mmCIF file of C-alpha atoms in Angstrom:
data_model
loop_
_atom_site.group_PDB
_atom_site.id
_atom_site.type_symbol
_atom_site.label_atom_id
_atom_site.label_comp_id
_atom_site.label_asym_id
_atom_site.label_seq_id
_atom_site.Cartn_x
_atom_site.Cartn_y
_atom_site.Cartn_z
ATOM 1 C CA MET A 1 12.794 12.106 3.678
ATOM 2 C CA LYS A 2 13.366 9.788 0.760
ATOM 3 C CA THR A 3 11.604 9.151 -2.556
ATOM 4 C CA ILE A 4 11.874 5.748 -4.190
ATOM 5 C CA PRO A 5 10.736 5.452 -7.847
ATOM 6 C CA MET A 6 9.287 1.960 -7.579
ATOM 7 C CA LEU A 7 7.687 1.018 -10.908
ATOM 8 C CA ALA A 8 6.191 -2.209 -9.622
ATOM 9 C CA ALA A 9 4.312 -0.485 -6.817
ATOM 10 C CA THR A 10 3.111 2.270 -9.106
ATOM 11 C CA CYS A 11 1.771 -0.184 -11.685
ATOM 12 C CA LEU A 12 -0.061 -2.170 -9.037
ATOM 13 C CA VAL A 13 -1.669 0.986 -7.678
ATOM 14 C CA ILE A 14 -3.386 1.454 -11.040
ATOM 15 C CA CYS A 15 -5.309 -1.756 -10.360
ATOM 16 C CA LEU A 16 -7.005 -0.313 -7.246
ATOM 17 C CA PRO A 17 -10.739 0.323 -7.688
ATOM 18 C CA ILE A 18 -12.212 3.792 -7.621
ATOM 19 C CA GLN A 19 -13.680 3.827 -4.107
ATOM 20 C CA ALA A 20 -13.527 0.025 -4.339
ATOM 21 C CA ALA A 21 -16.894 0.076 -6.100
ATOM 22 C CA GLU A 22 -16.277 -0.385 -9.800
ATOM 23 C CA THR A 23 -16.040 -3.799 -11.394
ATOM 24 C CA PHE A 24 -12.429 -4.980 -11.551
ATOM 25 C CA ARG A 25 -11.309 -5.061 -15.147
ATOM 26 C CA PRO A 26 -7.955 -4.843 -16.976
ATOM 27 C CA ILE A 27 -6.871 -1.603 -18.624
ATOM 28 C CA GLU A 28 -5.163 -1.625 -22.016
ATOM 29 C CA LEU A 29 -2.057 0.570 -22.103
ATOM 30 C CA LYS A 30 -1.280 2.697 -25.132
ATOM 31 C CA ASP A 31 1.927 2.241 -27.105
ATOM 32 C CA GLN A 32 3.241 5.571 -25.804
ATOM 33 C CA GLU A 33 2.829 4.362 -22.217
ATOM 34 C CA LEU A 34 4.408 0.992 -22.899
ATOM 35 C CA ALA A 35 7.408 2.705 -24.486
ATOM 36 C CA GLN A 36 8.223 4.401 -21.162
ATOM 37 C CA LEU A 37 7.997 1.271 -18.978
ATOM 38 C CA ARG A 38 11.007 -0.691 -17.773
ATOM 39 C CA GLY A 39 11.305 -3.916 -15.803
ATOM 40 C CA ARG A 40 9.615 -7.299 -15.719
ATOM 41 C CA TYR A 41 6.178 -8.075 -17.087
ATOM 42 C CA VAL A 42 3.730 -10.977 -16.999
ATOM 43 C CA MET A 43 1.422 -12.301 -19.693
ATOM 44 C CA PRO A 44 -2.342 -11.738 -19.396
ATOM 45 C CA GLY A 45 -3.984 -14.343 -17.204
ATOM 46 C CA ARG A 46 -0.935 -15.074 -15.065
ATOM 47 C CA ILE A 47 -2.004 -12.825 -12.187
ATOM 48 C CA ILE A 48 -4.579 -14.884 -10.286
ATOM 49 C CA SER A 49 -4.623 -12.889 -7.046
ATOM 50 C CA PHE A 50 -3.724 -9.366 -5.979
ATOM 51 C CA GLY A 51 -4.012 -8.011 -2.452
ATOM 52 C CA VAL A 52 -3.043 -4.974 -0.426
ATOM 53 C CA VAL A 53 -2.684 -4.660 3.359
ATOM 54 C CA MET A 54 -2.155 -1.229 4.931
ATOM 55 C CA SER A 55 -1.694 -0.627 8.656
ATOM 56 C CA SER A 56 -0.856 2.411 10.805
ATOM 57 C CA THR A 57 -0.416 2.702 14.572
ATOM 58 C CA TRP A 58 0.583 5.497 16.977
ATOM 59 C CA LYS A 59 1.661 4.760 20.552
ATOM 60 C CA ASN A 60 2.261 7.729 22.845
ATOM 61 C CA ALA A 61 4.514 8.160 25.885
ATOM 62 C CA VAL A 62 1.973 6.731 28.366
ATOM 63 C CA GLY A 63 1.198 3.621 26.322
ATOM 64 C CA ASP A 64 -2.060 4.627 24.598
ATOM 65 C CA ASN A 65 -2.127 3.002 21.147
ATOM 66 C CA ILE A 66 -4.446 3.894 18.246
ATOM 67 C CA GLY A 67 -4.446 2.539 14.710
ATOM 68 C CA ALA A 68 -6.124 0.431 12.055
ATOM 69 C CA ARG A 69 -5.522 -2.199 9.396
ATOM 70 C CA VAL A 70 -7.133 -2.153 5.939
ATOM 71 C CA SER A 71 -7.012 -5.103 3.558
ATOM 72 C CA MET A 72 -8.381 -6.057 0.161
ATOM 73 C CA GLN A 73 -7.899 -9.097 -2.065
ATOM 74 C CA ILE A 74 -8.835 -9.397 -5.731
ATOM 75 C CA GLN A 75 -9.054 -12.648 -7.693
ATOM 76 C CA GLU A 76 -10.230 -13.712 -11.132
ATOM 77 C CA SER A 77 -13.713 -14.355 -9.758
ATOM 78 C CA THR A 78 -13.948 -11.013 -7.935
ATOM 79 C CA ILE A 79 -16.856 -8.902 -9.158
ATOM 80 C CA LYS A 80 -16.783 -6.035 -6.658
ATOM 81 C CA PRO A 81 -13.544 -5.335 -4.718
ATOM 82 C CA GLN A 82 -14.046 -4.542 -1.041
ATOM 83 C CA PHE A 83 -11.809 -3.100 1.682
ATOM 84 C CA TYR A 84 -12.049 -4.525 5.210
ATOM 85 C CA VAL A 85 -11.023 -2.713 8.409
ATOM 86 C CA THR A 86 -9.808 -3.847 11.826
ATOM 87 C CA SER A 87 -8.935 -1.304 14.512
ATOM 88 C CA THR A 88 -6.207 -1.098 17.176
ATOM 89 C CA ASN A 89 -7.377 0.441 20.435
ATOM 90 C CA GLU A 90 -5.183 -0.052 23.498
ATOM 91 C CA ALA A 91 -5.241 1.947 26.728
ATOM 92 C CA GLY A 92 -1.999 2.877 28.483
ATOM 93 C CA ASN A 93 -1.269 3.482 32.161
ATOM 94 C CA GLY A 94 -3.965 6.129 32.520
ATOM 95 C CA GLY A 95 -1.634 9.108 32.494
ATOM 96 C CA THR A 96 -1.361 12.008 30.089
ATOM 97 C CA PRO A 97 1.737 12.608 27.927
ATOM 98 C CA ASN A 98 3.587 15.885 28.279
ATOM 99 C CA ALA A 99 2.344 18.592 25.973
ATOM 100 C CA ALA A 100 4.289 18.862 22.728
ATOM 101 C CA THR A 101 6.487 21.929 22.386
ATOM 102 C CA GLY A 102 8.091 21.290 18.996
ATOM 103 C CA SER A 103 7.020 22.535 15.588
ATOM 104 C CA ILE A 104 7.508 21.318 12.009
ATOM 105 C CA SER A 105 7.102 23.409 8.867
ATOM 106 C CA GLY A 106 7.023 22.622 5.154
ATOM 107 C CA GLY A 107 6.225 19.318 3.504
ATOM 108 C CA ALA A 108 3.407 20.494 1.238
ATOM 109 C CA GLY A 109 5.166 19.030 -1.800
ATOM 110 C CA LEU A 110 4.965 15.465 -0.484
ATOM 111 C CA ASN A 111 1.473 15.109 -1.963
ATOM 112 C CA GLN A 112 2.784 15.952 -5.439
ATOM 113 C CA THR A 113 5.321 13.148 -5.809
ATOM 114 C CA GLN A 114 5.103 9.917 -7.804
ATOM 115 C CA GLY A 115 6.361 6.456 -6.947
ATOM 116 C CA VAL A 116 6.962 5.708 -3.256
ATOM 117 C CA THR A 117 7.573 8.694 -0.949
ATOM 118 C CA GLN A 118 8.502 8.252 2.709
ATOM 119 C CA SER A 119 9.024 11.010 5.267
ATOM 120 C CA ALA A 120 9.654 10.950 9.045
ATOM 121 C CA ARG A 121 10.239 14.250 10.849
ATOM 122 C CA SER A 122 10.641 14.745 14.591
ATOM 123 C CA ALA A 123 10.696 17.913 16.704
ATOM 124 C CA GLY A 124 10.755 16.014 20.015
ATOM 125 C CA ASP A 125 13.028 13.542 21.800
ATOM 126 C CA TYR A 126 13.119 9.737 21.895
ATOM 127 C CA ASN A 127 10.686 9.310 19.022
ATOM 128 C CA THR A 128 10.676 6.286 16.699
ATOM 129 C CA ALA A 129 8.988 6.045 13.283
ATOM 130 C CA TYR A 130 8.909 3.190 10.780
ATOM 131 C CA ASN A 131 7.789 3.574 7.151
ATOM 132 C CA ASN A 132 7.853 0.393 5.114
ATOM 133 C CA VAL A 133 6.493 -0.815 1.753
ATOM 134 C CA GLY A 134 6.802 -4.463 0.761
ATOM 135 C CA ILE A 135 5.942 -6.336 -2.430
ATOM 136 C CA ASN A 136 5.506 -10.095 -2.188
ATOM 137 C CA VAL A 137 5.293 -12.012 -5.486
ATOM 138 C CA SER A 138 4.703 -15.765 -5.444
ATOM 139 C CA GLU A 139 3.503 -18.555 -7.748
ATOM 140 C CA ALA A 140 0.741 -21.095 -7.204
ATOM 141 C CA ASP A 141 -1.524 -23.503 -9.084
ATOM 142 C CA GLN A 142 -4.606 -21.651 -7.844
ATOM 143 C CA ALA A 143 -5.514 -18.460 -6.038
ATOM 144 C CA PRO A 144 -5.321 -18.572 -2.236
ATOM 145 C CA ALA A 145 -8.505 -18.623 -0.195
ATOM 146 C CA ILE A 146 -9.903 -15.161 0.509
ATOM 147 C CA ASN A 147 -9.546 -14.285 4.185
ATOM 148 C CA ASN A 148 -11.541 -11.128 4.831
ATOM 149 C CA GLN A 149 -10.838 -9.899 8.359
ATOM 150 C CA GLY A 150 -12.723 -7.018 9.925
ATOM 151 C CA VAL A 151 -15.769 -5.033 8.857
ATOM 152 C CA PRO A 152 -16.452 -3.824 5.304
ATOM 153 C CA LEU A 153 -15.294 -0.280 4.570
ATOM 154 C CA ASN A 154 -18.296 1.385 2.927
ATOM 155 C CA GLY A 155 -17.332 4.979 3.644
ATOM 156 C CA THR A 156 -15.196 7.062 5.970
ATOM 157 C CA TYR A 157 -14.144 5.172 9.106
ATOM 158 C CA SER A 158 -12.766 6.645 12.343
ATOM 159 C CA ALA A 159 -11.843 5.497 15.869
ATOM 160 C CA THR A 160 -10.607 7.449 18.894
ATOM 161 C CA ASN A 161 -8.856 6.819 22.198
ATOM 162 C CA GLY A 162 -6.306 8.552 24.442
ATOM 163 C CA ALA A 163 -3.616 8.421 21.740
ATOM 164 C CA GLY A 164 -5.687 10.248 19.136
ATOM 165 C CA THR A 165 -7.985 9.570 16.190
ATOM 166 C CA VAL A 166 -7.436 7.319 13.174
ATOM 167 C CA THR A 167 -9.441 8.089 10.033
ATOM 168 C CA ILE A 168 -9.711 5.957 6.894
ATOM 169 C CA ASN A 169 -11.046 7.588 3.753
ATOM 170 C CA PRO A 170 -11.515 5.719 0.451
ATOM 171 C CA SER A 171 -10.869 8.437 -2.092
ATOM 172 C CA SER A 172 -11.063 8.506 -5.866
ATOM 173 C CA GLY A 173 -8.630 5.908 -7.173
ATOM 174 C CA GLY A 174 -7.160 4.884 -3.811
ATOM 175 C CA ILE A 175 -7.328 5.024 -0.040
ATOM 176 C CA GLN A 176 -5.928 7.205 2.755
ATOM 177 C CA MET A 177 -5.276 6.376 6.421
ATOM 178 C CA ALA A 178 -4.450 9.269 8.755
ATOM 179 C CA ILE A 179 -3.774 9.572 12.505
ATOM 180 C CA ASN A 180 -4.151 12.787 14.507
ATOM 181 C CA ALA A 181 -2.262 12.103 17.744
ATOM 182 C CA ASN A 182 -3.856 14.612 20.146
ATOM 183 C CA GLY A 183 -1.230 17.316 19.693
ATOM 184 C CA GLN A 184 1.704 14.861 19.631
ATOM 185 C CA GLY A 185 1.826 14.930 15.838
ATOM 186 C CA ASN A 186 0.220 13.234 12.850
ATOM 187 C CA SER A 187 0.829 10.527 10.284
ATOM 188 C CA VAL A 188 -0.638 9.599 6.923
ATOM 189 C CA GLN A 189 -0.513 6.704 4.500
ATOM 190 C CA GLN A 190 -1.963 7.204 1.053
ATOM 191 C CA LEU A 191 -2.173 4.701 -1.766
ATOM 192 C CA ALA A 192 -3.557 6.208 -4.953
ATOM 193 C CA ARG A 193 -3.017 6.555 -8.662
ATOM 194 C CA GLY A 194 0.590 7.465 -9.276
ATOM 195 C CA GLY A 195 2.193 6.353 -6.031
ATOM 196 C CA MET A 196 2.414 5.637 -2.347
ATOM 197 C CA LEU A 197 2.925 8.205 0.442
ATOM 198 C CA GLN A 198 3.987 7.496 4.029
ATOM 199 C CA ALA A 199 4.607 10.580 6.184
ATOM 200 C CA THR A 200 4.976 11.120 9.940
ATOM 201 C CA ASN A 201 5.390 14.388 11.894
ATOM 202 C CA MET A 202 6.194 14.003 15.618
ATOM 203 C CA LEU A 203 5.906 17.142 17.743
ATOM 204 C CA GLY A 204 6.060 15.540 21.201
ATOM 205 C CA SER A 205 8.444 12.991 22.743
ATOM 206 C CA SER A 206 8.600 9.217 23.259
ATOM 207 C CA ASN A 207 6.148 8.383 20.477
ATOM 208 C CA LEU A 208 6.246 5.155 18.434
ATOM 209 C CA VAL A 209 4.733 5.271 14.939
ATOM 210 C CA ASN A 210 4.389 2.478 12.368
ATOM 211 C CA ASN A 211 3.249 2.811 8.745
ATOM 212 C CA VAL A 212 3.340 -0.427 6.767
ATOM 213 C CA THR A 213 1.924 -1.362 3.366
ATOM 214 C CA GLN A 214 2.220 -4.833 1.835
ATOM 215 C CA LEU A 215 1.307 -5.657 -1.790
ATOM 216 C CA ASN A 216 0.742 -9.364 -2.460
ATOM 217 C CA VAL A 217 0.691 -10.787 -5.989
ATOM 218 C CA VAL A 218 0.154 -14.445 -6.843
ATOM 219 C CA LEU A 219 1.065 -15.628 -10.350
ATOM 220 C CA ARG A 220 -0.168 -18.804 -11.970
ATOM 221 C CA ASN A 221 2.606 -21.364 -12.332
ATOM 222 C CA ASN A 222 4.183 -20.699 -15.730
ATOM 223 C CA LEU A 223 4.135 -24.251 -17.062
ATOM 224 C CA PRO A 224 5.299 -24.653 -20.683
ATOM 225 C CA THR A 225 2.501 -25.152 -23.176
ATOM 226 C CA VAL A 226 2.538 -26.558 -26.698
ATOM 227 C CA GLY A 227 2.216 -23.056 -28.100
ATOM 228 C CA ALA A 228 5.119 -21.773 -26.031
ATOM 229 C CA LEU A 229 7.335 -24.677 -27.080
ATOM 230 C CA ASP A 230 6.478 -24.097 -30.745
ATOM 231 C CA CYS A 231 7.370 -20.415 -30.316
ATOM 232 C CA ASN A 232 10.751 -21.282 -28.810
ATOM 233 C CA LEU A 233 11.466 -23.750 -31.606
ATOM 234 C CA THR A 234 10.650 -21.123 -34.228
ATOM 235 C CA GLN A 235 13.078 -18.690 -32.582
ATOM 236 C CA LEU A 236 15.833 -21.315 -32.618
ATOM 237 C CA LYS A 237 15.232 -22.008 -36.297
ATOM 238 C CA GLY A 238 15.564 -18.291 -36.986
ATOM 239 C CA LEU A 239 18.929 -18.187 -35.254
ATOM 240 C CA ARG A 240 20.105 -21.186 -37.272
ATOM 241 C CA SER A 241 19.209 -19.485 -40.561
ATOM 242 C CA MET A 242 21.392 -16.553 -39.463
ATOM 243 C CA GLY A 243 24.391 -18.860 -39.122
ATOM 244 C CA MET A 244 24.335 -19.218 -35.330
#
């Protein structure tokens, strides 16, 4: 298990809508909050597009594969943010995996962390689990075209096959994707106010689990303006008056 205090991811999480239903609007931070922040910042108006893509899959020993992908993109013109869902449903060779005999205890504190928390625990053999969070920041003259794939997520979503059941639940201030793998274990991805959680518990053997979240931010090209040039010139004059 590892916990990564990733300020950028945490700040972006704040921008997620409450149940993706409220109008997207900026939030003014208080001086006390700003005093505790570290890192790079952008001026208002530079962020022209923000998107999040979350996907989880679980493939068992006989090849059954269950999972889903959730995506959302917000732009300057966005009035009501909306999540979209596509499912993964693949049948294996028709067999049944061996019953799990392992057990895992503890882990209740994972839901109380901040930042990015990742956990992969295995009580079986030949299991593989990937937890990954990526942040992609780019610049452009205009926001990219919105590409909504899947069906709108307007409430709890679930799908089932031989590998288990995947459930997506838009909660207050974020979203959760969980997989119950028919006794082979479970996994969860949760993106909410305060952080990101990716956790996998594998009780059986020969399972392959993937939890991936990608945050995409597009900034407007920071071309110099007359006001910015005047500001730089004023700063240079100030240095000159100090004897530099």
